[in-house]
Amino acid sequence: MKGDDTTKRRPLSLIWYLIGFIALIIGIVVVSSLTISYIKAKEEIEYDYAVLQNNTDSNAAESVRLVNEGLGLLDEQYNPILKRSLEKFSEAYQESGNDPSAMNLSSIRSGIAPEYPKNSVNLYVIDENGVIVYSTLPDALGIDFSLYPDFYQSLTKVRLGSDFAADPVVRSIENASDFNVIGTLRKFAYLPSPDHLYVLEIGVESPEFADVRSRYSYQEMAVRLLAINPDLAGIRVYDPNGNVAAQAGIIGAGGRQYADMARENRSGFSVPDSGSGTLSRYVYVDLRDPAAVSDTSVVVELVYSMSRLDAALADLITSYLLIGICAIAIGIALAYAAFRKLTGGIRAIVADVEQIAGGDLSHIIRGVNTSEFAHLEESINVMIRKILEYSEELERKKAELKVASDIQNAFLPKEIPHPAGFDLAAESHPAREVGGDFYDVFSEGDGRYALVIADVAGKGVPASLFMALSRTVVRIVSRWEKTARHAITSSNTTFIRDAGSTSFVTLFYALLDEKRRTLTYVNAGHNPPLLRHADGTVEELSPTGPVIGIMDEPGYGERTITLEQGDVLVMYTDGVSEAMNGNKEMFTEERLLAVIHKNYTLPACGIVGAIRQAVGSFCGIEPQSDDITIMVLKAE
């Protein structure tokens, strides 16, 4: 029996069971909490990164359009001259008996040459097959435009029609590079022959083209975008012929095939490269002019380095792993230290702990007359005090955020003016206690009202500060700037001077004239408001310039529309169209438009409420991810 007693396995001490149990609980809680926190933090980082990419894409497209508008400055100057020249060309064709071989093209060119720079004009005759059969430029003979289906189709339309057509200024194929802004640029115009058998073409070269091109350069745009976005590794602009028109930064080869795909599909897409750790986005910028023969649309290749995102995610994982390991280690150590000092007073301590766990944080652990429990007693009491301090601090911060929210709400109009003949309503809902969206309505006198809706980049307290600055700047500037374009231009200058490049604002600013029933607006990179006319047609009020806070001289344009009875104008921020449901689907402008069509007969406040309800129903239980602001103007 004695041998059996010595060989009997000794049971583990209760302390080890307790330590193991506590360690398991701590591990589950820590791992679960950190996993949830990590997922949310990861989503926020990826979302911010995606927003910056999308803004860069939009800025690139808008910058290209601005450059293209600069290139078009000479069109109105040369079009009348080119038309007169082509009419003389057509008269000579008729005098030759409609026989182009009987025309003296050199003599015709000499007759019209005085209107152009020396040795800068050439004439071409293109047959019904799209082939240049006669020209003052020998190298051009035999060029077959049928190899370019879109261009050939446009030529055929000109030949069978009766109208004069002119292309924008285009760069010659052999010099299609922004690195050489003094390269040859040409402008072409077309007129059908009277018998519609040929297309008469004229081409002009001018030093003015290069001068304008040097002042409106894709290269300068590329360098500026590269400096704004730290994740942008390289940018390349492809002209309509697939040649590189501008390039900046570090960018590899092989992008042309994707640029050709974007041009063929007339849409953009993304191409990830895990090997180089980059994401290439191809943005198709539609520059087609229905009145022109050539398509001058370009493709912008934006190569984003994923290193900053990958590094941020790696740091996030490392931080959370260290926190988890430390939390578990500390928990086990405390449990071990506590249970080692177990004595007969454990029941008293358990009772005290249960009372505290029930919510009585003011309760203090009773002293036990043993040295083993002295440290445990002190630690638990310290922990309780810390919890009280943290609770008080949390309540204080909540109170401060409530005050900040009240202050921000004070910036919104307490009462919205009611212009005669119009119904106006608006509301704003921040995603957090405070946000970056705002709207404003104020009288400019003499029956004119300023309508403002804006979205500051970011969310939370930083965005709310920039919101307050933006709203104040626009209000003050509007006092002395009486046109929409000048008001936003001056606001942009003030914003850049005071806020630097730390943030930017998308903003829609409009002046409503209740007497003339007109709306003159500037759209600074904001979501295009939707104008539903009384007849059911819809018009988008597209951007007339870039976002505020990016460019020193953005060159904002303004447009004026007339509002008829029954017209409904819906202004909104991207928190509406980009609201997501549990399937990560966005609400989209299409759904917004459907809500407008369904509820356009309601008063303005009813339309606002219908949109808000539709967005809420679409998102369901998903938390609001961005600030939502809506303003509706209805012509009565």
PDB file of N, CA and C in Angstrom, residues 371-428:
ATOM      1  N   SER A 371      -0.450  39.759   5.210  1.00  0.00           N
ATOM      2  CA  SER A 371       0.420  40.454   4.262  1.00  0.00           C
ATOM      3  C   SER A 371       0.234  39.944   2.841  1.00  0.00           C
ATOM      4  N   GLU A 372      -0.256  38.673   2.695  1.00  0.00           N
ATOM      5  CA  GLU A 372      -0.406  38.110   1.357  1.00  0.00           C
ATOM      6  C   GLU A 372      -1.409  38.908   0.505  1.00  0.00           C
ATOM      7  N   PHE A 373      -2.430  39.499   1.138  1.00  0.00           N
ATOM      8  CA  PHE A 373      -3.477  40.185   0.385  1.00  0.00           C
ATOM      9  C   PHE A 373      -3.269  41.697   0.315  1.00  0.00           C
ATOM     10  N   ALA A 374      -2.221  42.200   0.925  1.00  0.00           N
ATOM     11  CA  ALA A 374      -2.017  43.652   0.946  1.00  0.00           C
ATOM     12  C   ALA A 374      -1.821  44.215  -0.470  1.00  0.00           C
ATOM     13  N   HIS A 375      -0.971  43.533  -1.251  1.00  0.00           N
ATOM     14  CA  HIS A 375      -0.700  44.020  -2.613  1.00  0.00           C
ATOM     15  C   HIS A 375      -1.941  43.899  -3.497  1.00  0.00           C
ATOM     16  N   LEU A 376      -2.662  42.773  -3.353  1.00  0.00           N
ATOM     17  CA  LEU A 376      -3.876  42.572  -4.147  1.00  0.00           C
ATOM     18  C   LEU A 376      -4.909  43.640  -3.811  1.00  0.00           C
ATOM     19  N   GLU A 377      -5.065  43.904  -2.549  1.00  0.00           N
ATOM     20  CA  GLU A 377      -6.019  44.931  -2.114  1.00  0.00           C
ATOM     21  C   GLU A 377      -5.664  46.283  -2.719  1.00  0.00           C
ATOM     22  N   GLU A 378      -4.391  46.635  -2.646  1.00  0.00           N
ATOM     23  CA  GLU A 378      -3.953  47.930  -3.171  1.00  0.00           C
ATOM     24  C   GLU A 378      -4.139  48.011  -4.690  1.00  0.00           C
ATOM     25  N   SER A 379      -3.784  46.912  -5.406  1.00  0.00           N
ATOM     26  CA  SER A 379      -3.884  46.910  -6.870  1.00  0.00           C
ATOM     27  C   SER A 379      -5.328  47.080  -7.327  1.00  0.00           C
ATOM     28  N   ILE A 380      -6.245  46.344  -6.668  1.00  0.00           N
ATOM     29  CA  ILE A 380      -7.643  46.441  -7.076  1.00  0.00           C
ATOM     30  C   ILE A 380      -8.191  47.836  -6.800  1.00  0.00           C
ATOM     31  N   ASN A 381      -7.816  48.423  -5.666  1.00  0.00           N
ATOM     32  CA  ASN A 381      -8.285  49.773  -5.355  1.00  0.00           C
ATOM     33  C   ASN A 381      -7.740  50.800  -6.350  1.00  0.00           C
ATOM     34  N   VAL A 382      -6.461  50.627  -6.727  1.00  0.00           N
ATOM     35  CA  VAL A 382      -5.882  51.523  -7.745  1.00  0.00           C
ATOM     36  C   VAL A 382      -6.626  51.367  -9.070  1.00  0.00           C
ATOM     37  N   MET A 383      -6.918  50.103  -9.404  1.00  0.00           N
ATOM     38  CA  MET A 383      -7.629  49.840 -10.656  1.00  0.00           C
ATOM     39  C   MET A 383      -8.995  50.521 -10.647  1.00  0.00           C
ATOM     40  N   ILE A 384      -9.670  50.458  -9.528  1.00  0.00           N
ATOM     41  CA  ILE A 384     -10.989  51.084  -9.424  1.00  0.00           C
ATOM     42  C   ILE A 384     -10.878  52.595  -9.609  1.00  0.00           C
ATOM     43  N   ARG A 385      -9.854  53.198  -8.979  1.00  0.00           N
ATOM     44  CA  ARG A 385      -9.673  54.648  -9.130  1.00  0.00           C
ATOM     45  C   ARG A 385      -9.391  55.017 -10.590  1.00  0.00           C
ATOM     46  N   LYS A 386      -8.575  54.186 -11.241  1.00  0.00           N
ATOM     47  CA  LYS A 386      -8.267  54.446 -12.649  1.00  0.00           C
ATOM     48  C   LYS A 386      -9.535  54.356 -13.510  1.00  0.00           C
ATOM     49  N   ILE A 387     -10.347  53.334 -13.211  1.00  0.00           N
ATOM     50  CA  ILE A 387     -11.589  53.183 -13.969  1.00  0.00           C
ATOM     51  C   ILE A 387     -12.483  54.407 -13.773  1.00  0.00           C
ATOM     52  N   LEU A 388     -12.550  54.888 -12.527  1.00  0.00           N
ATOM     53  CA  LEU A 388     -13.336  56.089 -12.263  1.00  0.00           C
ATOM     54  C   LEU A 388     -12.787  57.292 -13.027  1.00  0.00           C
ATOM     55  N   GLU A 389     -11.439  57.411 -13.000  1.00  0.00           N
ATOM     56  CA  GLU A 389     -10.816  58.529 -13.715  1.00  0.00           C
ATOM     57  C   GLU A 389     -11.090  58.435 -15.219  1.00  0.00           C
ATOM     58  N   TYR A 390     -10.938  57.208 -15.752  1.00  0.00           N
ATOM     59  CA  TYR A 390     -11.188  57.032 -17.184  1.00  0.00           C
ATOM     60  C   TYR A 390     -12.652  57.314 -17.523  1.00  0.00           C
ATOM     61  N   SER A 391     -13.550  56.877 -16.640  1.00  0.00           N
ATOM     62  CA  SER A 391     -14.970  57.117 -16.881  1.00  0.00           C
ATOM     63  C   SER A 391     -15.273  58.612 -16.878  1.00  0.00           C
ATOM     64  N   GLU A 392     -14.683  59.312 -15.895  1.00  0.00           N
ATOM     65  CA  GLU A 392     -14.891  60.758 -15.828  1.00  0.00           C
ATOM     66  C   GLU A 392     -14.291  61.453 -17.052  1.00  0.00           C
ATOM     67  N   GLU A 393     -13.088  60.987 -17.457  1.00  0.00           N
ATOM     68  CA  GLU A 393     -12.449  61.575 -18.636  1.00  0.00           C
ATOM     69  C   GLU A 393     -13.286  61.327 -19.888  1.00  0.00           C
ATOM     70  N   LEU A 394     -13.834  60.114 -19.977  1.00  0.00           N
ATOM     71  CA  LEU A 394     -14.669  59.784 -21.132  1.00  0.00           C
ATOM     72  C   LEU A 394     -15.910  60.668 -21.167  1.00  0.00           C
ATOM     73  N   GLU A 395     -16.527  60.858 -20.010  1.00  0.00           N
ATOM     74  CA  GLU A 395     -17.703  61.710 -19.954  1.00  0.00           C
ATOM     75  C   GLU A 395     -17.353  63.150 -20.315  1.00  0.00           C
ATOM     76  N   ARG A 396     -16.157  63.591 -19.861  1.00  0.00           N
ATOM     77  CA  ARG A 396     -15.733  64.962 -20.182  1.00  0.00           C
ATOM     78  C   ARG A 396     -15.544  65.143 -21.688  1.00  0.00           C
ATOM     79  N   LYS A 397     -14.903  64.128 -22.300  1.00  0.00           N
ATOM     80  CA  LYS A 397     -14.687  64.220 -23.752  1.00  0.00           C
ATOM     81  C   LYS A 397     -16.006  64.183 -24.513  1.00  0.00           C
ATOM     82  N   LYS A 398     -16.937  63.342 -24.015  1.00  0.00           N
ATOM     83  CA  LYS A 398     -18.245  63.313 -24.667  1.00  0.00           C
ATOM     84  C   LYS A 398     -18.924  64.673 -24.569  1.00  0.00           C
ATOM     85  N   ALA A 399     -18.781  65.309 -23.399  1.00  0.00           N
ATOM     86  CA  ALA A 399     -19.380  66.631 -23.218  1.00  0.00           C
ATOM     87  C   ALA A 399     -18.731  67.652 -24.147  1.00  0.00           C
ATOM     88  N   GLU A 400     -17.380  67.564 -24.286  1.00  0.00           N
ATOM     89  CA  GLU A 400     -16.675  68.490 -25.179  1.00  0.00           C
ATOM     90  C   GLU A 400     -17.114  68.296 -26.629  1.00  0.00           C
ATOM     91  N   LEU A 401     -17.259  67.017 -27.029  1.00  0.00           N
ATOM     92  CA  LEU A 401     -17.719  66.750 -28.396  1.00  0.00           C
ATOM     93  C   LEU A 401     -19.143  67.255 -28.602  1.00  0.00           C
ATOM     94  N   LYS A 402     -19.961  67.144 -27.534  1.00  0.00           N
ATOM     95  CA  LYS A 402     -21.328  67.669 -27.642  1.00  0.00           C
ATOM     96  C   LYS A 402     -21.299  69.179 -27.838  1.00  0.00           C
ATOM     97  N   VAL A 403     -20.410  69.867 -27.108  1.00  0.00           N
ATOM     98  CA  VAL A 403     -20.271  71.313 -27.269  1.00  0.00           C
ATOM     99  C   VAL A 403     -19.784  71.642 -28.676  1.00  0.00           C
ATOM    100  N   ALA A 404     -18.775  70.862 -29.152  1.00  0.00           N
ATOM    101  CA  ALA A 404     -18.254  71.086 -30.508  1.00  0.00           C
ATOM    102  C   ALA A 404     -19.344  70.885 -31.548  1.00  0.00           C
ATOM    103  N   SER A 405     -20.182  69.855 -31.316  1.00  0.00           N
ATOM    104  CA  SER A 405     -21.283  69.606 -32.256  1.00  0.00           C
ATOM    105  C   SER A 405     -22.273  70.759 -32.242  1.00  0.00           C
ATOM    106  N   ASP A 406     -22.572  71.273 -31.040  1.00  0.00           N
ATOM    107  CA  ASP A 406     -23.498  72.406 -30.941  1.00  0.00           C
ATOM    108  C   ASP A 406     -22.925  73.636 -31.632  1.00  0.00           C
ATOM    109  N   ILE A 407     -21.599  73.855 -31.459  1.00  0.00           N
ATOM    110  CA  ILE A 407     -20.953  75.000 -32.109  1.00  0.00           C
ATOM    111  C   ILE A 407     -21.020  74.856 -33.623  1.00  0.00           C
ATOM    112  N   GLN A 408     -20.736  73.635 -34.096  1.00  0.00           N
ATOM    113  CA  GLN A 408     -20.776  73.430 -35.554  1.00  0.00           C
ATOM    114  C   GLN A 408     -22.185  73.632 -36.096  1.00  0.00           C
ATOM    115  N   ASN A 409     -23.184  73.132 -35.358  1.00  0.00           N
ATOM    116  CA  ASN A 409     -24.563  73.327 -35.802  1.00  0.00           C
ATOM    117  C   ASN A 409     -24.925  74.805 -35.857  1.00  0.00           C
ATOM    118  N   ALA A 410     -24.249  75.599 -34.995  1.00  0.00           N
ATOM    119  CA  ALA A 410     -24.514  77.033 -34.996  1.00  0.00           C
ATOM    120  C   ALA A 410     -24.053  77.689 -36.292  1.00  0.00           C
ATOM    121  N   PHE A 411     -23.082  77.045 -36.988  1.00  0.00           N
ATOM    122  CA  PHE A 411     -22.620  77.588 -38.267  1.00  0.00           C
ATOM    123  C   PHE A 411     -23.661  77.394 -39.368  1.00  0.00           C
ATOM    124  N   LEU A 412     -24.543  76.402 -39.203  1.00  0.00           N
ATOM    125  CA  LEU A 412     -25.576  76.174 -40.215  1.00  0.00           C
ATOM    126  C   LEU A 412     -26.692  77.203 -40.037  1.00  0.00           C
ATOM    127  N   PRO A 413     -27.365  77.584 -41.103  1.00  0.00           N
ATOM    128  CA  PRO A 413     -28.431  78.592 -41.000  1.00  0.00           C
ATOM    129  C   PRO A 413     -29.536  78.130 -40.052  1.00  0.00           C
ATOM    130  N   LYS A 414     -29.899  79.010 -39.111  1.00  0.00           N
ATOM    131  CA  LYS A 414     -30.990  78.663 -38.197  1.00  0.00           C
ATOM    132  C   LYS A 414     -32.327  78.690 -38.928  1.00  0.00           C
ATOM    133  N   GLU A 415     -32.447  79.642 -39.835  1.00  0.00           N
ATOM    134  CA  GLU A 415     -33.643  79.721 -40.664  1.00  0.00           C
ATOM    135  C   GLU A 415     -33.207  79.902 -42.116  1.00  0.00           C
ATOM    136  N   ILE A 416     -33.803  79.143 -42.994  1.00  0.00           N
ATOM    137  CA  ILE A 416     -33.468  79.235 -44.416  1.00  0.00           C
ATOM    138  C   ILE A 416     -34.365  80.287 -45.064  1.00  0.00           C
ATOM    139  N   PRO A 417     -33.779  81.263 -45.778  1.00  0.00           N
ATOM    140  CA  PRO A 417     -34.604  82.259 -46.475  1.00  0.00           C
ATOM    141  C   PRO A 417     -35.521  81.585 -47.494  1.00  0.00           C
ATOM    142  N   HIS A 418     -36.585  82.270 -47.833  1.00  0.00           N
ATOM    143  CA  HIS A 418     -37.539  81.738 -48.809  1.00  0.00           C
ATOM    144  C   HIS A 418     -37.647  82.718 -49.977  1.00  0.00           C
ATOM    145  N   PRO A 419     -36.806  82.557 -51.011  1.00  0.00           N
ATOM    146  CA  PRO A 419     -36.881  83.435 -52.183  1.00  0.00           C
ATOM    147  C   PRO A 419     -38.267  83.356 -52.814  1.00  0.00           C
ATOM    148  N   ALA A 420     -38.746  84.500 -53.287  1.00  0.00           N
ATOM    149  CA  ALA A 420     -40.067  84.542 -53.909  1.00  0.00           C
ATOM    150  C   ALA A 420     -40.102  83.644 -55.136  1.00  0.00           C
ATOM    151  N   GLY A 421     -41.116  82.785 -55.198  1.00  0.00           N
ATOM    152  CA  GLY A 421     -41.266  81.898 -56.345  1.00  0.00           C
ATOM    153  C   GLY A 421     -40.474  80.614 -56.240  1.00  0.00           C
ATOM    154  N   PHE A 422     -39.855  80.381 -55.086  1.00  0.00           N
ATOM    155  CA  PHE A 422     -39.036  79.181 -54.927  1.00  0.00           C
ATOM    156  C   PHE A 422     -39.300  78.560 -53.553  1.00  0.00           C
ATOM    157  N   ASP A 423     -39.096  77.263 -53.474  1.00  0.00           N
ATOM    158  CA  ASP A 423     -39.179  76.508 -52.215  1.00  0.00           C
ATOM    159  C   ASP A 423     -37.799  75.918 -51.950  1.00  0.00           C
ATOM    160  N   LEU A 424     -37.247  76.181 -50.768  1.00  0.00           N
ATOM    161  CA  LEU A 424     -35.866  75.789 -50.465  1.00  0.00           C
ATOM    162  C   LEU A 424     -35.821  75.059 -49.127  1.00  0.00           C
ATOM    163  N   ALA A 425     -35.086  73.942 -49.087  1.00  0.00           N
ATOM    164  CA  ALA A 425     -34.919  73.177 -47.844  1.00  0.00           C
ATOM    165  C   ALA A 425     -33.555  72.512 -47.856  1.00  0.00           C
ATOM    166  N   ALA A 426     -33.009  72.268 -46.654  1.00  0.00           N
ATOM    167  CA  ALA A 426     -31.689  71.628 -46.555  1.00  0.00           C
ATOM    168  C   ALA A 426     -31.529  71.005 -45.179  1.00  0.00           C
ATOM    169  N   GLU A 427     -30.651  70.004 -45.094  1.00  0.00           N
ATOM    170  CA  GLU A 427     -30.292  69.416 -43.810  1.00  0.00           C
ATOM    171  C   GLU A 427     -28.935  68.731 -43.943  1.00  0.00           C
ATOM    172  N   SER A 428     -28.246  68.594 -42.795  1.00  0.00           N
ATOM    173  CA  SER A 428     -26.916  67.986 -42.779  1.00  0.00           C
ATOM    174  C   SER A 428     -26.827  67.016 -41.609  1.00  0.00           C
TER     175      SER A 428
END
